[in-house]
Structures are given as C-alpha cells and as structure tokens.
Amino acid sequence: MPKRAIARLMSGFRQFREKFYLGDDTTYNKLSSGGQGPKTLIIGCSDSRVDPAILSSAGPGELFVVRNIANLVPPYEHGGGSHGVSAAIEFAVVNLKVENVIILGHRQCGGIKALLYPKETQAGGFVQHWMKIAEPAKSRALRKAPIEDQDALWRHCELESIRTSIENLRSFPFVEEALQNRGLNVLGLYFDLETGEMLELNEKDGEFSAIAL
Ligand SMILES: [Zn+2]
C-alpha cells in the first residue's frame, strides 16, 4: 500500500490520464507520433516551490527543463566528467534547436543560502562543491549588500547568480553560435515567491525589474 504522499501523486496521475488519454485531448497523440518540439529551455532550481511548468501554466511538450540546486549553469568544459546540465543544454540548443533559453532564479533559494553560509551544509559535500560555480556571484553580492543584512545579501546573491549562469551559458561555443546565427534568445528571470512577482533581467542596463502582467 503506498504511503499517503505517493497515493496523492497516483491520484494526480489518474486525473492526468483521464484528461490526456481517456478523454478527447489529443496532445499526447501528437506528441508521441510527432515527437517533441519545445521552443524553450528552462534552467530552474530543484526547489519544490518553483516548478517552471506550474509557474508558467505550460502544457505538455512546451518546455524542455533542467533543474538543479540554484538553477546554475556550469562553465563550458570540454572532455570527461559527468556533465548533466551541459548535456541537457547541448541537446536543447543543438538537437531541439530551442528558440529561447531561460535561467529562472528565485527568492529564498536554499542553494544560494548554502553558498553564503556553507557551514549549514555537509562539509565537503556535493552541495558545497556544486555551489562553487556561483562564487563570482557571491563576490559581487558582498559588494552590494552589507554582510550583516543577511536577507539583502541573500537576495542580491540570488540575482547575481542568474548573471553568472548567463555568462557561463555564453561560454558554450554552440550557444554563442546559436546567438549569432539564428537569434537564440537568452533571458534571466527571477521569481519572487514572497510577492508573487516575476522579474526580468534587462539586457541593456543589466538590472532586474518586475514584468508587467
Ligand atoms: Zn533554489
């Protein structure tokens, strides 16, 4: 007998099946016979409160999604290693030829908190190692907010890490090529789960501002 949380998920799957497989909706018919063709890659955080599909009310087949701790893009590294995020970016940009790549950050990011206060996580563990990618963001945030104002520092670092991920994204040769040759659109977004606002990074002035909805 499944535990209550699993039973809840199975009940949700039943509803999904009723909608897409037992009803009139032909979405999966098309998606299974024609394959996927998402227009957008979203790199989001694993945080349970910021599911990109839920936040954007996206339908099946609309989004190609990578989620990891703190929605980070590592710098381009050729050669060995288990580069799961890089593999997903390559597949989305080179094979699926997505039109947009979105880095989706968010308020109250636990990964960013772990970067600022590493003692709260496993010493020498995977989180600490992974979060080193965002060290440049931490340095910039420390110049923008006083260390004693923990909330402001946390928020600045969340925003800065989106800038870092965009810089790293552009270090991938096939991303730069897609930017130059076929107008790939790269966006930095930030979901403030405290206020319900979505902020966008403005390419021209490099600042974040709330999107008018
Ligand atoms: Zn997060």
Coordinates of C-alpha atoms and ligand atoms in Angstrom, one line a residue:
M1 CA 0.0 0.0 0.0
P2 CA 1.6 3.3 -1.0
K3 CA 2.3 5.9 1.6
R4 CA 0.0 8.9 1.6
A5 CA 2.2 11.2 -0.4
I6 CA 2.6 8.6 -3.1
A7 CA -1.1 7.8 -3.1
R8 CA -1.7 11.5 -3.7
L9 CA 0.7 11.5 -6.7
M10 CA -1.0 8.4 -8.2
S11 CA -4.4 10.1 -7.8
G12 CA -2.9 13.1 -9.7
F13 CA -1.6 10.8 -12.4
R14 CA -5.1 9.3 -12.7
Q15 CA -6.5 12.7 -13.3
F16 CA -3.8 13.4 -15.9
R17 CA -4.6 10.1 -17.7
E18 CA -8.2 10.8 -17.7
K19 CA -7.6 14.2 -19.3
F20 CA -4.9 13.2 -21.9
Y21 CA -5.5 9.5 -22.6
L22 CA -9.1 8.7 -21.9
G23 CA -10.8 12.0 -22.9
D24 CA -10.8 14.0 -26.1
D25 CA -7.5 15.7 -25.6
T26 CA -5.2 14.7 -28.4
T27 CA -2.0 16.4 -27.1
Y28 CA -0.2 13.1 -26.3
N29 CA -1.3 11.5 -29.5
K30 CA 0.5 14.3 -31.4
L31 CA 3.5 14.3 -29.1
S32 CA 4.0 10.6 -29.3
S33 CA 3.6 10.3 -33.1
G34 CA 5.4 13.6 -34.0
G35 CA 8.0 13.8 -31.2
Q36 CA 8.7 16.8 -29.0
G37 CA 9.4 20.2 -30.3
P38 CA 9.7 22.6 -27.3
K39 CA 10.6 26.1 -28.1
T40 CA 12.1 26.9 -24.7
L41 CA 14.7 25.5 -22.4
I42 CA 14.3 26.5 -18.8
I43 CA 17.1 26.0 -16.3
G44 CA 15.4 26.2 -12.9
C45 CA 16.1 25.3 -9.3
S46 CA 15.1 22.0 -7.8
D47 CA 13.2 23.8 -5.1
S48 CA 9.6 22.4 -4.8
R49 CA 8.0 25.8 -4.9
V50 CA 9.4 26.9 -8.3
D51 CA 8.3 24.3 -10.9
P52 CA 8.7 26.1 -14.2
A53 CA 5.7 24.3 -15.8
I54 CA 3.4 25.2 -12.8
L55 CA 4.6 28.8 -12.7
S56 CA 4.0 29.3 -16.5
S57 CA 0.9 27.1 -16.8
A58 CA 2.8 25.4 -19.6
G59 CA 1.2 22.4 -21.3
P60 CA 2.9 19.0 -22.2
G61 CA 5.7 19.3 -24.7
E62 CA 6.1 23.1 -24.3
L63 CA 9.2 23.2 -22.0
F64 CA 12.5 21.4 -22.0
V65 CA 13.5 21.7 -18.4
V66 CA 16.7 21.2 -16.4
R67 CA 16.5 21.7 -12.7
N68 CA 19.4 21.7 -10.2
I69 CA 20.5 23.3 -7.0
A70 CA 20.2 27.1 -7.5
N71 CA 19.5 26.9 -11.3
L72 CA 23.2 27.1 -12.1
V73 CA 24.9 26.7 -15.5
P74 CA 28.5 25.5 -15.1
P75 CA 31.2 27.0 -17.3
Y76 CA 31.9 25.2 -20.6
E77 CA 34.4 22.3 -20.0
H78 CA 35.4 20.1 -22.8
G79 CA 36.3 16.5 -22.2
G80 CA 35.4 14.0 -19.5
G81 CA 33.2 14.3 -16.5
S82 CA 29.5 13.7 -15.9
H83 CA 28.2 17.0 -17.2
G84 CA 24.4 16.5 -16.9
V85 CA 23.5 20.2 -17.2
S86 CA 25.8 20.8 -20.1
A87 CA 24.4 17.7 -21.9
A88 CA 20.9 19.0 -21.5
I89 CA 21.9 22.4 -22.8
E90 CA 23.6 20.9 -25.8
F91 CA 20.6 18.7 -26.6
A92 CA 18.2 21.6 -26.3
V93 CA 20.2 24.0 -28.3
V94 CA 21.9 21.8 -30.9
N95 CA 19.3 19.0 -31.4
L96 CA 16.0 20.5 -30.5
K97 CA 17.1 24.0 -31.7
V98 CA 15.1 25.8 -29.0
E99 CA 14.4 29.5 -29.6
N100 CA 14.7 30.6 -26.0
V101 CA 16.9 29.7 -23.0
I102 CA 15.6 31.0 -19.6
I103 CA 17.6 31.0 -16.4
L104 CA 14.9 31.0 -13.7
G105 CA 16.1 32.1 -10.3
H106 CA 14.0 32.6 -7.2
R107 CA 13.7 34.2 -3.8
Q108 CA 14.6 32.1 -0.7
C109 CA 16.9 29.8 -2.7
G110 CA 18.5 27.3 -0.4
G111 CA 21.4 26.7 -2.7
I112 CA 22.3 30.3 -2.6
K113 CA 22.0 30.3 1.2
A114 CA 24.4 27.4 1.3
L115 CA 26.9 29.4 -0.8
L116 CA 26.7 32.3 1.6
Y117 CA 26.7 30.1 4.8
P118 CA 28.5 26.9 3.9
K119 CA 28.5 25.6 7.5
E120 CA 24.8 24.9 7.1
T121 CA 25.5 22.1 4.6
Q122 CA 27.5 18.9 4.6
A123 CA 31.3 19.7 4.8
G124 CA 33.0 18.9 1.6
G125 CA 29.7 17.5 0.2
F126 CA 28.1 17.8 -3.2
V127 CA 26.2 21.0 -2.5
Q128 CA 29.3 22.9 -1.4
H129 CA 31.2 21.7 -4.4
W130 CA 28.4 22.5 -6.8
M131 CA 27.8 25.9 -5.4
K132 CA 31.4 26.9 -6.2
I133 CA 30.1 27.7 -9.7
A134 CA 28.4 30.8 -8.2
E135 CA 31.4 32.1 -6.3
P136 CA 31.7 35.1 -8.7
A137 CA 28.0 35.9 -7.8
K138 CA 28.8 35.8 -4.1
S139 CA 31.7 38.2 -4.5
R140 CA 29.6 40.7 -6.4
A141 CA 26.7 40.4 -3.8
L142 CA 29.1 41.1 -1.0
R143 CA 30.0 44.4 -2.7
K144 CA 26.3 45.3 -2.9
A145 CA 24.9 44.4 0.5
P146 CA 26.4 44.6 3.9
I147 CA 27.3 41.2 5.4
E148 CA 25.1 41.8 8.4
D149 CA 22.0 42.3 6.3
Q150 CA 21.5 38.6 5.6
D151 CA 18.2 38.9 3.7
A152 CA 19.5 41.7 1.4
L153 CA 22.7 39.7 0.8
W154 CA 20.8 36.5 0.1
R155 CA 18.6 38.3 -2.4
H156 CA 21.5 40.1 -4.2
C157 CA 23.3 36.8 -4.5
E158 CA 20.2 35.1 -6.0
L159 CA 20.1 37.8 -8.6
E160 CA 23.8 37.8 -9.3
S161 CA 23.9 34.1 -9.7
I162 CA 21.5 34.5 -12.7
R163 CA 24.0 36.8 -14.3
T164 CA 26.8 34.3 -13.6
S165 CA 24.8 31.5 -15.2
I166 CA 24.1 33.6 -18.3
E167 CA 27.9 34.4 -18.5
N168 CA 28.6 30.6 -18.3
L169 CA 25.9 29.8 -20.8
R170 CA 27.6 32.0 -23.3
S171 CA 30.9 30.2 -22.8
F172 CA 29.4 27.2 -24.7
P173 CA 30.5 27.5 -28.3
F174 CA 27.2 26.1 -29.7
V175 CA 25.2 28.6 -27.6
E176 CA 27.3 31.5 -28.9
E177 CA 26.9 30.2 -32.4
A178 CA 23.1 30.0 -31.9
L179 CA 23.1 33.5 -30.5
Q180 CA 24.9 34.9 -33.5
N181 CA 23.5 32.8 -36.3
R182 CA 19.9 32.0 -35.5
G183 CA 18.9 34.6 -32.9
L184 CA 18.7 32.4 -29.9
N185 CA 17.0 34.4 -27.1
V186 CA 18.6 34.2 -23.6
L187 CA 16.6 35.5 -20.7
G188 CA 17.2 35.9 -17.0
L189 CA 14.1 35.6 -14.8
Y190 CA 13.6 35.8 -11.1
F191 CA 10.5 34.6 -9.3
D192 CA 9.9 36.4 -6.0
L193 CA 7.8 33.8 -4.2
E194 CA 7.2 36.2 -1.4
T195 CA 5.4 38.8 -3.5
G196 CA 4.4 36.7 -6.5
E197 CA 6.2 38.9 -8.9
M198 CA 8.4 37.8 -11.9
L199 CA 11.4 40.0 -12.5
E200 CA 13.3 40.1 -15.8
L201 CA 17.0 40.9 -16.4
N202 CA 17.2 43.9 -18.8
E203 CA 20.0 43.2 -21.2
K204 CA 20.6 47.0 -21.8
D205 CA 21.1 48.2 -18.3
G206 CA 21.8 44.9 -16.6
E207 CA 19.1 45.4 -13.9
F208 CA 16.2 43.4 -12.9
S209 CA 12.7 44.8 -13.0
A210 CA 9.2 43.3 -12.4
I211 CA 7.4 42.2 -15.6
A212 CA 4.1 44.0 -16.1
L213 CA 1.4 41.3 -16.5
Ligands
ZN1 ZN 16.7 27.4 -5.3

